[in-house]
C-alpha cells in the first residue's frame, strides 16, 4: 500500500502524483521505473519515477490517461492508496560528462526525461531540451525543464506555443547549429522512431527509453521483449533505455497494439461506469 | 544416517504399528489392486477451472493404506527429497488417525497438500517403493495418500501449527516465496528466528501461484499453507525486490544476519526463430501469469489475454502441458502440443499427459517449429514446422531429435505459447558481483549446507538447480535452513 500525498493536474489528461514509498525513494536513480496495481483486480502497469524526495520518503509519477488503469490512477485523490507499488525497476540511465546532450521529450515522455535532464546537467554537460506536444495545453513540466536545461525549445503541432512543427524539426535546428555529443529521446514510439532516424543522419549516439507492454517487470514473462540490433531484449531488465539506432521501432509499435481491441472495450466500459458513479 | 535408521526402527517397533502389521496378512495386502484417483469428467473439466483430481474418499484411502507393508527398510523414503516418514504416516491412515497422519507429514514437509498434488511421485517416492522394485506391481499410492491426509486436516479446520522454539530475536531474510523460500522460512521459524520473506510479486507462492494452474493446484490450498507459516510468526513483504528495493547491504545494516535466496528460474527462453515476436506469441510464463496470477480470463479483472482458437504450445514439460490445457479451457478449438522428441522423452508428468489426452489436446510429437508468419498486422496466423526423427542419445541421455529434410509444412495458428525452458533469475548474481555462479547462471552452493560463496548467503531451489521440482526446491530450503542455523549459532558463539 502506498498513500497518495500530493496531486497536481497538469492538463486534462496528465496528472502528477506524489506517493509514499520511502524504500523506493532511497534506492531509485534516473531512468528507473515502478510497476503499480490498483485494487485486487487491477492490472500491473509500468510508470517512470519522475523524481523522488528521500527525506519525505516519496516518489513522483506523472501519468497520462490512455486507458483503464492510467485513468483509475489519475482519478485517485490525496489520501487514497495505491494497492501495489514495486520498484525501482530497470537499469538506471548511464549518466556521464560527454559535452552537449540533446534531450527530446514528446507527450508524457517529458516526465521520464526530467530526471535524466537533471542528471546530465549536474554531471556538467550542456543540456538542450526539446519539448514537443500537439498543442500548448499539453506541454508539461516546462518550468522544471528550464531549471535544469541550458536551453529549452518548445515545439507544437499546431503552433499554439513555441515553434510550429514536429520534435524532429527542433532537434535538427540544434544539430545544424552546434556539435551534439549525445541525444536522449523519450516519447510515443512513433516519435522516438523519427527522432532516432534524425540523429542517425548525423551519426549522433542516441538513447531511447522504451515503453513496451509489461506484466511483472522483473524479467519473468517476456511480454516486454523488443528486437535491438536483431536480438531479442527484455525492456524491464535489459532496459528501458537502448541504443535508439538499433531498436526495431516498427515491431515495437505492433507489439504495443497487441490488445488494442480489448483495451478499447475495457476503456469504454470503464468510462460508462465512471459516468454513472459521478 | 545411523541415527535416522535407529529412529525409524524405534518408531516402527511401537505397539500400534506392530498391531497393525499383524492385523492383516502380507499376502492379502499385496494382492490388492491400487486404488484409482477420482477425476472430473474430461469434457466438462476442459471448459472450466475445477480441480481435475477430486481426492480419495475415506474408504479408499484406508484400503490403499492397507497395501503398504510397513517395510523394515522403507526404500520409498529414499525417493522423497524431504525424507517424509512414509510408512508412519500411511499406517496412521490405516489406523484411521488421519489428523495424526498429517502431523507426521508436517514433521518434514510444510506443504503436504501441495506435494500430494504436484510431486512427480512416479519418479520419486513411488519409484522406489517395495511394490515397484521388488514385486513389479503398481506402487503404493503415496502421493494420493499424502494429499488425502493433508486435505482431511485442512477440511477438519483443525490445522496443527508446528511448534516453534523460543524466539531468539535474530533476523533472517528469505528472498522469494516459492516452495524453496517457504520451506526455508518454516524451518527457520521453528528454530526460533525472526523470519521475513521478501517477494517481488504482489502474491506469495512463486510458481505455485503464477505458474501451476487452478485445475491442478487451487490457490486456496497454497494460501492455507502460507497462513500456517504466518501463525508460526513468519512475516511476508510483497512488492519487494531484494537487491533493487533495498540492497543486501542495507538489509544487513537493518540487522539481518543471513539470507536464503530462492529466487527461482524465472527467465523464459525463446527459440530465436523468425517471427517469434509477433503478437499472439507468448512465453508460457507470460501466458500462465496472465491467466493464473492476473485472472485475465475473467472480465472482472483488468488484465487482458489473447484466447485463441488454434493454439500451438511448443515444448513437452509440465509448463507446456499446463499451458495447452489452459488454452483449451480458454476456448481453443485446437490446442496442440508441438514437441521435437517422442512422448517417451517428455519431461512432463505421466498424469498430465494422460489428462491432456482425455481433454482433447492434440499431440504433435516429433515436430519442431521453424518460423512464424503474420497477416501483415503483426499478429501470428501461421507457422512452419518440420518433422523430426530420433537419433543417438545426447548428453541428457535422451535420443537426439534430427530434422527430416523436406518434411516442412504449415499450420494455421492464432496463438503460440513457447515453453522451451527457463533460465535462472539473473537479478541477484547481477547485484552481487562476488557471488559465484556457474556458466548457466545458477548459484554455486555447498551441497550439504547450501551456503554460497558469500558466507551469509544460502541458496536453493531452481536458482541453484536451474529448474527442478517443488519438492526438490523444498528439500533445498530445509537443508539451507539447517545450514544457516549452524552458521549463525557458530557466529553467535564466536562473538
Ligand atoms: C518503462 C516504462 C515507463 C513508463 N512511464 C510512463 C510514465 O511515466 N507516464 C505514463 O503516463 N506512462 C508511462 N508508461 C506507459 C504506461 O505504462 C501505459 O500508458 C499504461 O500501461 C497504459 O495502461 P492503461 O490501462 O491505462 O491503458 P490501456 O488501455 O491498457 O493501454 C493503452 C496503451 O498503453 C500501452 N499499454 C497497455 N498496457 C500496458 C502495460 N501493462 N505496460 C505498458 N504499456 C501498456 C499500449 O500501447 C496500449 O495500447 C511507461 C511504460 C513503460 C514500459
Ligand atoms: C507451469 C509450471 C508447472 C510446474 N509443474 C510442476 C509439477 O507439477 N510438479 C513439480 O514438482 N514441479 C513443477 N514445476 C516446477 C516447480 O514449480 C519449480 O521447480 C519450483 O517452483 C521452484 O521453486 P523455487 O522456490 O526455487 O522458485 P519459484 O517458485 O520460481 O519462486 C521464486 C520466487 O522468487 C521471487 N523472486 C525472485 N527474485 C526475487 C528478489 N530479488 N526479491 C524478491 N523476490 C524475488 C519470484 O518472484 C518468485 O515468486 C512447474 C513449474 C512451472 C513453471
Ligand atoms: S513429498 Fe513428494 S516425493 Fe515426498 S513422499 Fe510426498 S509425494 Fe513422495
Ligand atoms: S516401500 Fe512401499 S510398501 Fe514399503 S513402506 Fe514404503 S510405501 Fe510402504
Ligand atoms: S515485463 Fe515481464 S519480462 Fe519484462
PDB file of C-alpha atoms in Angstrom, chain B residues 144-252:
ATOM      1  CA  UNK B 144      -2.704 -39.747  -3.171  1.00  0.00           C
ATOM      2  CA  UNK B 145      -2.459 -40.681   0.495  1.00  0.00           C
ATOM      3  CA  UNK B 146      -0.358 -37.635   1.288  1.00  0.00           C
ATOM      4  CA  UNK B 147      -2.946 -35.419  -0.341  1.00  0.00           C
ATOM      5  CA  UNK B 148      -5.723 -37.261   1.473  1.00  0.00           C
ATOM      6  CA  UNK B 149      -4.234 -36.674   4.921  1.00  0.00           C
ATOM      7  CA  UNK B 150      -3.411 -33.018   4.212  1.00  0.00           C
ATOM      8  CA  UNK B 151      -6.866 -32.327   2.771  1.00  0.00           C
ATOM      9  CA  UNK B 152      -8.540 -34.109   5.654  1.00  0.00           C
ATOM     10  CA  UNK B 153      -6.698 -31.934   8.127  1.00  0.00           C
ATOM     11  CA  UNK B 154      -7.455 -28.717   6.276  1.00  0.00           C
ATOM     12  CA  UNK B 155     -11.132 -29.530   5.831  1.00  0.00           C
ATOM     13  CA  UNK B 156     -11.432 -30.515   9.505  1.00  0.00           C
ATOM     14  CA  UNK B 157     -10.458 -26.962  10.410  1.00  0.00           C
ATOM     15  CA  UNK B 158      -8.044 -28.409  12.980  1.00  0.00           C
ATOM     16  CA  UNK B 159      -4.774 -27.497  11.325  1.00  0.00           C
ATOM     17  CA  UNK B 160      -1.835 -28.247  13.559  1.00  0.00           C
ATOM     18  CA  UNK B 161       0.578 -25.340  13.767  1.00  0.00           C
ATOM     19  CA  UNK B 162       4.082 -26.787  14.129  1.00  0.00           C
ATOM     20  CA  UNK B 163       5.794 -25.986  17.382  1.00  0.00           C
ATOM     21  CA  UNK B 164       8.378 -23.249  17.264  1.00  0.00           C
ATOM     22  CA  UNK B 165      11.351 -22.827  19.561  1.00  0.00           C
ATOM     23  CA  UNK B 166      11.561 -19.843  21.808  1.00  0.00           C
ATOM     24  CA  UNK B 167      12.132 -16.699  19.737  1.00  0.00           C
ATOM     25  CA  UNK B 168      15.816 -15.825  19.564  1.00  0.00           C
ATOM     26  CA  UNK B 169      15.225 -12.340  18.076  1.00  0.00           C
ATOM     27  CA  UNK B 170      17.822 -12.936  15.339  1.00  0.00           C
ATOM     28  CA  UNK B 171      16.637 -11.549  11.995  1.00  0.00           C
ATOM     29  CA  UNK B 172      16.995 -13.629   8.854  1.00  0.00           C
ATOM     30  CA  UNK B 173      15.734 -12.891   5.360  1.00  0.00           C
ATOM     31  CA  UNK B 174      14.244 -15.193   2.747  1.00  0.00           C
ATOM     32  CA  UNK B 175      14.330 -13.942  -0.829  1.00  0.00           C
ATOM     33  CA  UNK B 176      11.471 -15.322  -2.913  1.00  0.00           C
ATOM     34  CA  UNK B 177       8.299 -17.018  -1.736  1.00  0.00           C
ATOM     35  CA  UNK B 178       8.301 -20.107  -3.956  1.00  0.00           C
ATOM     36  CA  UNK B 179       8.426 -23.575  -2.402  1.00  0.00           C
ATOM     37  CA  UNK B 180      12.147 -23.243  -1.617  1.00  0.00           C
ATOM     38  CA  UNK B 181      11.652 -19.987   0.262  1.00  0.00           C
ATOM     39  CA  UNK B 182       8.539 -21.176   2.081  1.00  0.00           C
ATOM     40  CA  UNK B 183      10.255 -24.383   3.230  1.00  0.00           C
ATOM     41  CA  UNK B 184      13.282 -22.452   4.467  1.00  0.00           C
ATOM     42  CA  UNK B 185      11.053 -19.921   6.238  1.00  0.00           C
ATOM     43  CA  UNK B 186       9.124 -22.664   8.015  1.00  0.00           C
ATOM     44  CA  UNK B 187      12.225 -24.333   9.400  1.00  0.00           C
ATOM     45  CA  UNK B 188      13.907 -21.074  10.342  1.00  0.00           C
ATOM     46  CA  UNK B 189      10.777 -20.107  12.277  1.00  0.00           C
ATOM     47  CA  UNK B 190      10.838 -23.484  14.023  1.00  0.00           C
ATOM     48  CA  UNK B 191      14.429 -22.779  15.084  1.00  0.00           C
ATOM     49  CA  UNK B 192      13.189 -19.548  16.648  1.00  0.00           C
ATOM     50  CA  UNK B 193      14.404 -16.943  14.141  1.00  0.00           C
ATOM     51  CA  UNK B 194      12.666 -13.705  13.279  1.00  0.00           C
ATOM     52  CA  UNK B 195      11.946 -14.553   9.624  1.00  0.00           C
ATOM     53  CA  UNK B 196      10.894 -12.151   6.874  1.00  0.00           C
ATOM     54  CA  UNK B 197      10.075 -13.451   3.401  1.00  0.00           C
ATOM     55  CA  UNK B 198      10.544 -10.895   0.609  1.00  0.00           C
ATOM     56  CA  UNK B 199       8.595 -11.390  -2.611  1.00  0.00           C
ATOM     57  CA  UNK B 200       8.857  -9.319  -5.783  1.00  0.00           C
ATOM     58  CA  UNK B 201       5.302 -10.019  -6.952  1.00  0.00           C
ATOM     59  CA  UNK B 202       2.093  -8.929  -5.246  1.00  0.00           C
ATOM     60  CA  UNK B 203       1.233 -12.519  -4.242  1.00  0.00           C
ATOM     61  CA  UNK B 204       3.045 -15.113  -2.145  1.00  0.00           C
ATOM     62  CA  UNK B 205       3.808 -18.555  -3.586  1.00  0.00           C
ATOM     63  CA  UNK B 206       6.106 -18.206  -6.602  1.00  0.00           C
ATOM     64  CA  UNK B 207       5.369 -20.741  -9.329  1.00  0.00           C
ATOM     65  CA  UNK B 208       2.696 -22.322  -7.136  1.00  0.00           C
ATOM     66  CA  UNK B 209       0.648 -19.159  -7.708  1.00  0.00           C
ATOM     67  CA  UNK B 210       1.655 -17.728 -11.053  1.00  0.00           C
ATOM     68  CA  UNK B 211       2.570 -20.929 -12.882  1.00  0.00           C
ATOM     69  CA  UNK B 212       0.699 -24.067 -11.863  1.00  0.00           C
ATOM     70  CA  UNK B 213      -2.982 -23.607 -12.806  1.00  0.00           C
ATOM     71  CA  UNK B 214      -6.038 -23.757 -10.546  1.00  0.00           C
ATOM     72  CA  UNK B 215      -7.220 -27.015 -12.088  1.00  0.00           C
ATOM     73  CA  UNK B 216      -4.114 -28.749 -10.738  1.00  0.00           C
ATOM     74  CA  UNK B 217      -3.422 -26.763  -7.615  1.00  0.00           C
ATOM     75  CA  UNK B 218      -6.112 -24.406  -6.299  1.00  0.00           C
ATOM     76  CA  UNK B 219      -4.650 -21.173  -4.937  1.00  0.00           C
ATOM     77  CA  UNK B 220      -6.710 -21.576  -1.811  1.00  0.00           C
ATOM     78  CA  UNK B 221      -4.645 -24.598  -0.829  1.00  0.00           C
ATOM     79  CA  UNK B 222      -1.422 -22.661  -1.158  1.00  0.00           C
ATOM     80  CA  UNK B 223      -2.909 -19.824   0.893  1.00  0.00           C
ATOM     81  CA  UNK B 224      -3.862 -22.105   3.760  1.00  0.00           C
ATOM     82  CA  UNK B 225      -0.293 -23.356   3.951  1.00  0.00           C
ATOM     83  CA  UNK B 226       1.020 -19.787   3.877  1.00  0.00           C
ATOM     84  CA  UNK B 227      -1.347 -18.844   6.684  1.00  0.00           C
ATOM     85  CA  UNK B 228       0.148 -21.614   8.722  1.00  0.00           C
ATOM     86  CA  UNK B 229       3.564 -20.041   8.307  1.00  0.00           C
ATOM     87  CA  UNK B 230       2.113 -16.712   9.416  1.00  0.00           C
ATOM     88  CA  UNK B 231       0.824 -18.401  12.555  1.00  0.00           C
ATOM     89  CA  UNK B 232       4.359 -19.573  13.196  1.00  0.00           C
ATOM     90  CA  UNK B 233       5.433 -15.935  13.165  1.00  0.00           C
ATOM     91  CA  UNK B 234       6.842 -15.671   9.636  1.00  0.00           C
ATOM     92  CA  UNK B 235       6.460 -12.169   8.171  1.00  0.00           C
ATOM     93  CA  UNK B 236       5.838 -11.547   4.486  1.00  0.00           C
ATOM     94  CA  UNK B 237       6.724  -8.466   2.455  1.00  0.00           C
ATOM     95  CA  UNK B 238       5.292  -8.447  -1.061  1.00  0.00           C
ATOM     96  CA  UNK B 239       6.234  -5.960  -3.809  1.00  0.00           C
ATOM     97  CA  UNK B 240       9.793  -6.104  -2.532  1.00  0.00           C
ATOM     98  CA  UNK B 241      12.609  -6.926  -4.918  1.00  0.00           C
ATOM     99  CA  UNK B 242      15.685  -7.668  -2.842  1.00  0.00           C
ATOM    100  CA  UNK B 243      18.727  -6.069  -4.447  1.00  0.00           C
ATOM    101  CA  UNK B 244      16.580  -3.360  -6.034  1.00  0.00           C
ATOM    102  CA  UNK B 245      14.047  -2.065  -3.497  1.00  0.00           C
ATOM    103  CA  UNK B 246      16.668  -2.403  -0.760  1.00  0.00           C
ATOM    104  CA  UNK B 247      20.197  -3.746  -1.186  1.00  0.00           C
ATOM    105  CA  UNK B 248      21.592  -6.707   0.726  1.00  0.00           C
ATOM    106  CA  UNK B 249      23.995  -4.334   2.458  1.00  0.00           C
ATOM    107  CA  UNK B 250      21.172  -2.166   3.738  1.00  0.00           C
ATOM    108  CA  UNK B 251      19.273  -5.211   4.945  1.00  0.00           C
ATOM    109  CA  UNK B 252      22.380  -6.282   6.834  1.00  0.00           C
TER     110      UNK B 252
END
